[in-house]
PDB file of C-alpha atoms in Angstrom:
ATOM      1  CA  MET X  13      65.980  40.312  70.276  1.00 55.00           C
ATOM      2  CA  THR X  14      64.044  40.561  66.972  1.00 57.00           C
ATOM      3  CA  GLN X  15      62.796  43.493  65.490  1.00 62.00           C
ATOM      4  CA  ASN X  16      59.354  43.696  66.152  1.00 66.00           C
ATOM      5  CA  THR X  17      60.311  43.083  70.101  1.00 68.00           C
ATOM      6  CA  PRO X  18      60.293  46.229  72.034  1.00 68.00           C
ATOM      7  CA  ARG X  19      63.290  47.252  73.664  1.00 67.00           C
ATOM      8  CA  PRO X  20      63.108  46.326  78.006  1.00 65.00           C
ATOM      9  CA  ARG X  21      62.360  50.076  79.155  1.00 65.00           C
ATOM     10  CA  ARG X  22      65.439  51.414  81.471  1.00 62.00           C
ATOM     11  CA  THR X  23      64.238  53.000  84.395  1.00 68.00           C
ATOM     12  CA  ARG X  24      65.781  55.184  86.709  1.00 70.00           C
ATOM     13  CA  GLN X  25      65.165  54.496  90.519  1.00 90.00           C
ATOM     14  CA  LEU X  26      64.435  57.911  92.396  1.00 94.00           C
ATOM     15  CA  PRO X  27      65.464  58.117  95.905  1.00 94.00           C
ATOM     16  CA  THR X  28      62.559  57.676  98.192  1.00 95.00           C
ATOM     17  CA  THR X  29      61.087  60.180 100.526  1.00 95.00           C
ATOM     18  CA  GLU X  30      62.607  58.617 103.602  1.00 96.00           C
ATOM     19  CA  GLN X  31      66.012  58.956 101.775  1.00 95.00           C
ATOM     20  CA  LEU X  32      66.453  62.692 100.624  1.00 97.00           C
ATOM     21  CA  ARG X  33      65.248  63.707 104.077  1.00 97.00           C
ATOM     22  CA  ILE X  34      68.133  61.412 105.776  1.00 97.00           C
ATOM     23  CA  TRP X  35      70.157  63.260 102.264  1.00 96.00           C
ATOM     24  CA  ARG X  36      69.126  66.639 103.343  1.00 98.00           C
ATOM     25  CA  ASP X  37      69.626  65.623 107.301  1.00 97.00           C
ATOM     26  CA  PHE X  38      73.510  65.042 106.105  1.00 97.00           C
ATOM     27  CA  ILE X  39      74.052  67.729 103.839  1.00 97.00           C
ATOM     28  CA  GLU X  40      72.927  70.377 105.789  1.00 98.00           C
ATOM     29  CA  THR X  41      74.124  69.040 109.394  1.00 97.00           C
ATOM     30  CA  ALA X  42      77.931  68.919 107.295  1.00 96.00           C
ATOM     31  CA  ASP X  43      77.155  72.429 106.464  1.00 97.00           C
ATOM     32  CA  ALA X  44      76.429  73.714 109.704  1.00 98.00           C
ATOM     33  CA  LEU X  45      79.242  71.886 111.544  1.00 97.00           C
ATOM     34  CA  ARG X  46      81.817  72.942 108.941  1.00 96.00           C
ATOM     35  CA  ALA X  47      80.420  76.718 109.464  1.00 97.00           C
ATOM     36  CA  GLU X  48      80.612  76.272 113.274  1.00 98.00           C
ATOM     37  CA  LEU X  49      84.288  74.888 113.189  1.00 97.00           C
ATOM     38  CA  THR X  50      85.218  77.553 110.203  1.00 97.00           C
ATOM     39  CA  ALA X  51      83.828  80.678 112.153  1.00 97.00           C
ATOM     40  CA  ARG X  52      86.035  79.147 115.484  1.00 97.00           C
ATOM     41  CA  LEU X  53      88.616  78.531 113.741  1.00 97.00           C
ATOM     42  CA  GLN X  54      88.783  82.386 112.410  1.00 97.00           C
ATOM     43  CA  SER X  55      88.062  83.918 115.672  1.00 97.00           C
ATOM     44  CA  GLU X  56      89.815  81.892 117.475  1.00 95.00           C
ATOM     45  CA  SER X  57      92.977  82.104 115.455  1.00 95.00           C
ATOM     46  CA  SER X  58      92.118  84.562 112.606  1.00 95.00           C
ATOM     47  CA  LEU X  59      92.936  82.112 109.887  1.00 97.00           C
ATOM     48  CA  SER X  60      90.797  80.716 107.674  1.00 96.00           C
ATOM     49  CA  SER X  61      89.800  77.188 106.946  1.00 95.00           C
ATOM     50  CA  GLY X  62      91.999  77.395 103.788  1.00 96.00           C
ATOM     51  CA  ASP X  63      94.869  79.043 105.602  1.00 97.00           C
ATOM     52  CA  TYR X  64      94.699  75.970 108.037  1.00 97.00           C
ATOM     53  CA  ALA X  65      94.563  73.535 105.519  1.00 97.00           C
ATOM     54  CA  VAL X  66      98.042  74.831 103.430  1.00 97.00           C
ATOM     55  CA  LEU X  67      99.468  75.181 106.928  1.00 98.00           C
ATOM     56  CA  LEU X  68      98.920  71.747 108.203  1.00 97.00           C
ATOM     57  CA  ALA X  69     100.360  70.602 104.475  1.00 97.00           C
ATOM     58  CA  LEU X  70     103.147  72.607 104.753  1.00 98.00           C
ATOM     59  CA  SER X  71     103.849  71.745 108.451  1.00 97.00           C
ATOM     60  CA  GLU X  72     103.472  67.833 107.816  1.00 96.00           C
ATOM     61  CA  ALA X  73     105.659  68.102 104.394  1.00 96.00           C
ATOM     62  CA  GLU X  74     109.853  67.425 104.780  1.00 95.00           C
ATOM     63  CA  GLY X  75     111.390  70.715 105.498  1.00 95.00           C
ATOM     64  CA  GLN X  76     108.049  72.263 105.556  1.00 97.00           C
ATOM     65  CA  ARG X  77     107.732  73.153 101.924  1.00 95.00           C
ATOM     66  CA  MET X  78     106.259  71.725  98.728  1.00 95.00           C
ATOM     67  CA  ARG X  79     106.138  72.355  95.187  1.00 93.00           C
ATOM     68  CA  SER X  80     102.710  74.538  94.551  1.00 91.00           C
ATOM     69  CA  SER X  81     101.103  71.833  92.184  1.00 90.00           C
ATOM     70  CA  GLU X  82     101.920  68.859  95.001  1.00 93.00           C
ATOM     71  CA  LEU X  83     100.154  71.366  97.114  1.00 95.00           C
ATOM     72  CA  ALA X  84      97.207  71.945  95.332  1.00 94.00           C
ATOM     73  CA  ALA X  85      96.599  68.134  94.695  1.00 93.00           C
ATOM     74  CA  HIS X  86      97.635  67.281  98.422  1.00 94.00           C
ATOM     75  CA  ILE X  87      94.510  69.607  99.611  1.00 95.00           C
ATOM     76  CA  ASP X  88      92.634  68.966  96.402  1.00 91.00           C
ATOM     77  CA  TRP X  89      92.003  72.507  95.367  1.00 93.00           C
ATOM     78  CA  GLU X  90      92.225  73.972  91.950  1.00 93.00           C
ATOM     79  CA  ARG X  91      95.635  75.214  90.764  1.00 90.00           C
ATOM     80  CA  SER X  92      94.246  79.036  89.952  1.00 91.00           C
ATOM     81  CA  ARG X  93      92.454  79.260  93.426  1.00 93.00           C
ATOM     82  CA  LEU X  94      96.055  78.313  95.051  1.00 95.00           C
ATOM     83  CA  SER X  95      97.511  80.769  93.956  1.00 93.00           C
ATOM     84  CA  HIS X  96      95.145  83.668  94.660  1.00 95.00           C
ATOM     85  CA  HIS X  97      95.193  82.113  98.332  1.00 97.00           C
ATOM     86  CA  LEU X  98      99.110  81.930  98.519  1.00 96.00           C
ATOM     87  CA  GLY X  99      99.117  85.238  97.484  1.00 96.00           C
ATOM     88  CA  ARG X 100      96.690  86.462 100.469  1.00 96.00           C
ATOM     89  CA  MET X 101      99.022  84.369 102.929  1.00 97.00           C
ATOM     90  CA  GLU X 102     102.065  85.979 101.689  1.00 97.00           C
ATOM     91  CA  ARG X 103     101.036  89.224 102.309  1.00 97.00           C
ATOM     92  CA  ARG X 104     100.553  88.058 105.940  1.00 97.00           C
ATOM     93  CA  GLU X 105     104.258  86.242 105.839  1.00 97.00           C
ATOM     94  CA  LEU X 106     102.446  83.111 106.631  1.00 98.00           C
ATOM     95  CA  ILE X 107     104.312  81.645 103.648  1.00 98.00           C
ATOM     96  CA  ARG X 108     106.828  82.452 101.187  1.00 97.00           C
ATOM     97  CA  ARG X 109     107.299  81.242  97.698  1.00 94.00           C
ATOM     98  CA  GLU X 110     110.626  80.186  96.442  1.00 91.00           C
ATOM     99  CA  GLU X 111     112.143  79.198  93.420  1.00 86.00           C
ATOM    100  CA  CYS X 112     112.500  75.710  93.157  1.00 79.00           C
ATOM    101  CA  ALA X 113     116.156  74.459  93.244  1.00 71.00           C
ATOM    102  CA  ALA X 114     115.617  70.957  91.371  1.00 72.00           C
ATOM    103  CA  ASP X 115     113.325  72.831  88.454  1.00 69.00           C
ATOM    104  CA  ASN X 116     113.204  76.486  87.775  1.00 70.00           C
ATOM    105  CA  ARG X 117     109.659  76.048  86.524  1.00 70.00           C
ATOM    106  CA  GLY X 118     108.276  75.224  89.295  1.00 75.00           C
ATOM    107  CA  ALA X 119     108.005  77.418  92.746  1.00 85.00           C
ATOM    108  CA  GLU X 120     108.268  76.068  96.345  1.00 93.00           C
ATOM    109  CA  ILE X 121     105.684  77.035  99.010  1.00 96.00           C
ATOM    110  CA  VAL X 122     107.494  77.369 102.572  1.00 97.00           C
ATOM    111  CA  LEU X 123     106.167  77.403 105.941  1.00 97.00           C
ATOM    112  CA  THR X 124     107.329  80.738 107.680  1.00 98.00           C
ATOM    113  CA  PRO X 125     108.409  80.863 111.176  1.00 97.00           C
ATOM    114  CA  THR X 126     104.912  83.498 111.132  1.00 97.00           C
ATOM    115  CA  GLY X 127     102.984  80.848 109.296  1.00 98.00           C
ATOM    116  CA  LEU X 128     104.200  77.797 112.006  1.00 97.00           C
ATOM    117  CA  GLN X 129     103.584  80.364 114.891  1.00 97.00           C
ATOM    118  CA  ALA X 130     100.098  80.695 113.802  1.00 97.00           C
ATOM    119  CA  PHE X 131      98.964  77.310 113.182  1.00 97.00           C
ATOM    120  CA  ARG X 132     100.884  75.663 116.245  1.00 97.00           C
ATOM    121  CA  ALA X 133      98.659  78.733 117.934  1.00 97.00           C
ATOM    122  CA  SER X 134      95.159  77.432 116.004  1.00 97.00           C
ATOM    123  CA  THR X 135      95.692  73.880 116.580  1.00 96.00           C
ATOM    124  CA  VAL X 136      94.913  73.056 120.224  1.00 96.00           C
ATOM    125  CA  PRO X 137      91.716  75.119 120.003  1.00 96.00           C
ATOM    126  CA  HIS X 138      90.511  73.627 116.512  1.00 96.00           C
ATOM    127  CA  LEU X 139      91.219  70.314 117.737  1.00 97.00           C
ATOM    128  CA  ARG X 140      89.205  70.998 120.763  1.00 97.00           C
ATOM    129  CA  ALA X 141      86.623  72.171 118.455  1.00 97.00           C
ATOM    130  CA  ILE X 142      86.453  68.807 116.551  1.00 97.00           C
ATOM    131  CA  ARG X 143      86.312  67.121 119.885  1.00 98.00           C
ATOM    132  CA  GLU X 144      83.316  69.252 120.929  1.00 98.00           C
ATOM    133  CA  LEU X 145      81.423  69.225 117.660  1.00 98.00           C
ATOM    134  CA  PHE X 146      81.799  65.942 115.927  1.00 97.00           C
ATOM    135  CA  VAL X 147      83.989  63.533 118.557  1.00 97.00           C
ATOM    136  CA  ASP X 148      82.059  63.916 121.962  1.00 98.00           C
ATOM    137  CA  PRO X 149      78.276  63.707 120.371  1.00 97.00           C
ATOM    138  CA  LEU X 150      79.091  60.347 119.139  1.00 97.00           C
ATOM    139  CA  THR X 151      79.422  57.044 120.507  1.00 98.00           C
ATOM    140  CA  GLU X 152      82.411  55.034 119.630  1.00 97.00           C
ATOM    141  CA  GLN X 153      80.519  52.929 117.119  1.00 98.00           C
ATOM    142  CA  GLU X 154      78.632  55.859 115.462  1.00 97.00           C
ATOM    143  CA  LEU X 155      82.421  57.373 114.951  1.00 97.00           C
ATOM    144  CA  ILE X 156      83.505  53.838 113.533  1.00 97.00           C
ATOM    145  CA  ALA X 157      80.176  54.435 110.935  1.00 97.00           C
ATOM    146  CA  ALA X 158      81.237  57.992 110.105  1.00 96.00           C
ATOM    147  CA  GLY X 159      84.381  56.631 109.601  1.00 96.00           C
ATOM    148  CA  ASP X 160      82.959  53.545 106.969  1.00 97.00           C
ATOM    149  CA  LEU X 161      80.246  55.378 105.673  1.00 95.00           C
ATOM    150  CA  ALA X 162      83.381  58.506 104.389  1.00 94.00           C
ATOM    151  CA  THR X 163      85.383  55.690 103.365  1.00 94.00           C
ATOM    152  CA  THR X 164      82.490  54.476 101.057  1.00 94.00           C
ATOM    153  CA  LEU X 165      81.299  57.647  99.860  1.00 93.00           C
ATOM    154  CA  ARG X 166      84.825  58.895  99.039  1.00 90.00           C
ATOM    155  CA  ALA X 167      85.200  55.185  97.070  1.00 91.00           C
ATOM    156  CA  GLN X 168      81.924  55.586  94.748  1.00 90.00           C
ATOM    157  CA  LEU X 169      83.331  59.350  94.058  1.00 89.00           C
ATOM    158  CA  GLY X 170      86.915  58.171  92.908  1.00 85.00           C
ATOM    159  CA  THR X 171      88.953  60.245  95.592  1.00 56.00           C
ATOM    160  CA  VAL X 172      90.460  57.493  97.957  1.00 47.00           C
ATOM    161  CA  GLY X 173      93.896  58.206  96.387  1.00 47.00           C
ATOM    162  CA  ARG X 174      93.795  61.848  97.236  1.00 49.00           C
ATOM    163  CA  ARG X 175      93.287  61.737 100.887  1.00 47.00           C
ATOM    164  CA  ARG X 176      94.700  59.710 103.813  1.00 44.00           C
ATOM    165  CA  SER X 177      93.229  56.477 103.599  1.00 37.00           C
ATOM    166  CA  PRO X 178      91.627  54.700 106.779  1.00 36.00           C
ATOM    167  CA  THR X 179      94.322  52.362 106.865  1.00 35.00           C
ATOM    168  CA  THR X 180      97.392  54.647 106.995  1.00 36.00           C
ATOM    169  CA  ARG X 181      98.661  55.955 110.212  1.00 33.00           C
ATOM    170  CA  PRO X 182      96.446  59.126 111.487  1.00 39.00           C
ATOM    171  CA  THR X 183      98.233  62.362 111.065  1.00 42.00           C
ATOM    172  CA  THR X 184     100.455  63.638 114.025  1.00 38.00           C
ATOM    173  CA  ILE X 185     100.634  67.140 114.870  1.00 38.00           C
ATOM    174  CA  ARG X 186     104.123  68.703 115.290  1.00 36.00           C
ATOM    175  CA  THR X 187     104.484  71.200 118.392  1.00 32.00           C
TER     176      THR X 187
END
């Protein structure tokens, strides 16, 4: 390019009206679905979605315990948010904090019998709500497409490694 030749102008392509409509439908539907699942979980089990995420992670962890930092990474929360939430869960005796035997600098979060009982009692109603609100309205092809969509978007966001990938074995719920 010579000094007198103008640089090609870069134009940023904006979404079309139809693409924006689809985006809004997607976001609003996801928000409504999450809100309904959260409301049902709370009313049926007195657990918040945050409580459920923590209890699920601990129920699947070896010895039903995890380092605080590992738990924060596993559920993709900031450590300060998790710390405050764990305090509330600890007061309700769903979890307890113990000094880490291998490392004095950190704490392990341990699932209590009360927490395990609360998690188990909430699991079946929560899974039924997921089935009713998300699985049943979709065809098998739509479910596959939803999974592909989630995988593609997660890869674009660079978070594939933080959550279970579609090639790993589905999570089993211990009862």
